[in-house]
XYZ file of C-alpha atoms in Angstrom:
234
model
C 0.000 0.000 0.000
C 1.299 3.460 -0.889
C 2.238 5.503 2.144
C 2.139 9.251 2.711
C 5.940 9.253 2.627
C 5.882 7.537 -0.786
C 3.343 10.034 -2.074
C 5.440 12.948 -0.881
C 8.455 11.540 -2.691
C 6.434 11.238 -5.903
C 5.106 14.805 -5.627
C 8.576 16.174 -4.952
C 9.758 14.302 -8.043
C 6.982 15.884 -10.117
C 7.978 19.321 -8.838
C 11.630 18.715 -9.653
C 10.818 17.511 -13.175
C 8.459 20.426 -13.793
C 11.138 22.858 -12.654
C 13.689 21.215 -14.916
C 11.306 21.501 -17.878
C 10.685 25.172 -17.069
C 14.377 25.963 -16.544
C 13.832 26.719 -12.869
C 15.635 25.756 -9.674
C 13.508 23.215 -7.751
C 14.255 25.131 -4.563
C 12.224 28.041 -5.978
C 8.970 26.088 -5.533
C 7.636 25.248 -2.075
C 5.248 22.383 -1.390
C 2.185 22.984 0.781
C 0.549 19.758 1.962
C -3.214 20.303 2.139
C -4.316 18.285 5.141
C -7.971 19.298 5.417
C -10.255 16.466 6.659
C -7.227 14.312 7.526
C -6.404 13.807 11.183
C -3.291 14.676 13.180
C -1.831 11.220 12.559
C -1.692 11.823 8.806
C 0.034 15.158 9.364
C 2.492 13.498 11.736
C 3.343 10.919 9.060
C 4.001 13.686 6.543
C 6.092 15.572 9.087
C 8.138 12.434 9.719
C 8.867 12.387 5.971
C 10.206 15.931 6.148
C 7.140 17.971 5.230
C 6.840 21.177 7.245
C 4.145 23.340 5.604
C 0.484 22.350 5.913
C -2.692 23.951 4.582
C -6.128 23.855 6.186
C -9.408 24.964 4.596
C -11.696 24.631 7.602
C -10.711 27.050 10.318
C -11.986 25.350 13.461
C -10.718 21.962 12.286
C -7.383 23.547 11.485
C -7.069 25.276 14.866
C -7.810 22.010 16.677
C -5.277 20.149 14.530
C -2.599 22.777 15.112
C -3.026 22.425 18.865
C -2.930 18.636 18.647
C 0.246 18.587 16.564
C 2.031 21.076 18.803
C 1.348 18.740 21.706
C 2.251 15.574 19.770
C 5.377 16.910 18.055
C 7.060 19.319 20.462
C 10.090 20.913 18.901
C 9.034 20.128 15.317
C 8.546 23.516 13.607
C 5.444 23.158 11.436
C 4.083 26.126 9.481
C 0.317 26.394 9.123
C -1.453 28.056 6.195
C -5.133 28.988 6.132
C -6.275 28.375 2.556
C -10.050 28.401 3.022
C -12.569 31.243 2.945
C -12.657 33.422 6.055
C -15.834 34.867 7.511
C -15.653 37.822 9.869
C -16.549 35.686 12.884
C -13.546 33.402 12.239
C -10.783 35.997 11.919
C -9.778 35.795 15.574
C -9.183 32.033 15.332
C -7.107 32.515 12.191
C -5.091 35.359 13.671
C -4.341 33.383 16.826
C -3.387 30.023 15.323
C -2.121 30.261 11.737
C 1.189 31.511 10.347
C -0.049 32.269 6.815
C -3.359 33.235 5.224
C -3.805 32.807 1.454
C -7.408 33.940 1.155
C -7.587 37.660 1.923
C -10.016 39.049 -0.646
C -11.382 42.176 1.032
C -9.942 44.875 3.242
C -12.346 44.251 6.137
C -10.947 40.745 6.674
C -7.361 42.001 6.517
C -8.119 44.748 9.033
C -9.642 42.253 11.471
C -6.694 39.867 11.093
C -4.297 42.727 11.761
C -6.178 43.956 14.830
C -6.584 40.447 16.268
C -3.063 39.098 15.682
C -1.598 38.513 19.167
C 1.341 40.738 20.019
C 3.457 37.783 21.067
C 3.335 36.172 17.619
C 5.277 37.048 14.502
C 3.350 39.073 11.915
C 0.820 37.078 9.917
C 2.029 36.346 6.375
C -0.801 36.983 3.907
C -1.627 36.488 0.243
C -4.466 38.156 -1.617
C -6.829 35.709 -3.301
C -7.682 36.703 -6.862
C -10.603 35.365 -8.891
C -8.305 35.184 -11.866
C -10.726 33.610 -14.352
C -13.896 35.323 -13.159
C -15.681 32.184 -11.984
C -19.102 33.252 -10.634
C -18.914 30.964 -7.613
C -15.255 31.585 -6.790
C -13.920 33.689 -3.950
C -11.318 36.326 -4.641
C -10.942 39.946 -5.564
C -11.367 40.860 -9.241
C -8.007 41.220 -11.007
C -8.662 44.875 -11.741
C -9.105 45.589 -8.027
C -6.148 43.552 -6.769
C -3.530 46.323 -6.846
C -5.676 48.699 -4.784
C -6.345 45.975 -2.227
C -2.646 45.084 -2.115
C -1.703 48.709 -1.442
C -4.174 48.894 1.447
C -3.280 45.536 2.999
C 0.436 46.293 2.796
C -0.028 49.214 5.177
C -1.656 47.239 7.996
C 0.372 46.450 11.114
C 0.851 42.838 12.232
C 0.543 41.649 8.617
C 3.157 41.101 5.910
C 1.813 41.002 2.357
C 3.619 38.155 0.611
C 1.834 37.609 -2.698
C -1.174 36.297 -4.590
C -3.203 33.092 -4.535
C -5.646 31.817 -7.157
C -7.829 28.739 -7.624
C -8.946 28.818 -11.273
C -11.574 26.485 -12.643
C -10.149 23.166 -13.801
C -8.853 23.071 -17.348
C -8.227 19.599 -18.806
C -5.264 20.448 -21.035
C -1.774 21.668 -20.172
C -1.890 24.597 -22.609
C -5.164 25.893 -21.167
C -3.873 25.448 -17.627
C -0.731 27.396 -18.485
C -2.738 30.236 -20.014
C -4.802 30.922 -16.912
C -1.848 30.512 -14.554
C 0.190 32.869 -16.721
C -2.486 35.536 -16.323
C -2.067 35.231 -12.553
C 1.692 35.534 -12.956
C 1.276 38.735 -14.991
C -0.899 40.254 -12.274
C 1.622 39.203 -9.636
C 4.409 40.906 -11.603
C 2.311 44.049 -12.060
C 1.719 44.392 -8.323
C 5.291 43.502 -7.378
C 6.686 46.062 -9.816
C 4.216 48.815 -8.899
C 6.571 50.397 -6.407
C 3.883 50.520 -3.725
C 5.236 50.760 -0.173
C 5.036 47.623 1.930
C 5.732 45.197 -0.913
C 9.359 44.488 -0.040
C 8.569 40.802 0.614
C 6.018 40.304 -2.158
C 7.510 37.037 -3.369
C 4.853 34.310 -3.245
C 2.628 33.115 -6.079
C 0.388 30.380 -4.674
C -0.810 28.466 -7.745
C -1.336 24.853 -8.693
C -2.709 21.706 -7.109
C -2.383 17.951 -7.635
C -3.788 17.961 -11.172
C -2.106 21.080 -12.571
C 1.095 21.690 -10.634
C 3.254 21.272 -13.750
C 1.402 24.051 -15.581
C 1.519 26.281 -12.512
C 5.269 25.822 -12.171
C 5.704 26.498 -15.886
C 3.848 29.787 -15.384
C 5.934 30.804 -12.372
C 4.234 29.481 -9.239
C 6.429 29.587 -6.147
C 4.119 27.446 -3.988
C 1.928 24.510 -5.004
C -0.920 23.240 -2.810
C -1.224 19.450 -2.932
C -3.753 17.419 -0.980
C -5.011 14.341 -2.829
C -1.571 13.600 -4.275
C -0.162 13.302 -0.748
C -2.959 12.131 1.536
C -5.229 10.344 -0.929
C -8.883 10.775 -1.854
C -11.091 12.406 0.753
């Protein structure tokens, strides 16, 4: 039976091959293991195989899992990313427990995260979620409004604006996948090169999942979010 460690090795191999094909250094692409709906034991197995960054979509589940893993793996430095939608009544949980947030899509949420981030913790690392292909049911700020939101978020205390995240609708072919991911890369470059204050660490393009990580890396993703490919079908 395939283990989580085996799956991680296969995904890392895919990332390395995709980077080679794109003429990129494999170290330029980070792997985020999406552990939503899987218990602390699965995360512990991935951590034992060297994985350190984990993504959670469901905030209460994620907060409980973070606490459980800190107790189970003292001294193992795991980094936790919130990659699910955030309602106003959940910002305090996110601010208190997570290290990264990928899904900031309106200023109100960013302001609450900033105000509620505990003083004793490092600043919260945040990405703006962009609805890059205009999907009617997708979260994310419209591309044309992303720069203004980035400028505003970058000025908030207790937050560090790190980049953009997008979850485009699935495209079955590599060329189509590359096209939509490339549009996200262009927007990322536009914001990074805008000269706006507070963008000194704007370096993260969170694109690509199990089925399209090769296209995302080809387009310039610096972080791929893989769940099924590591933990199996939910």
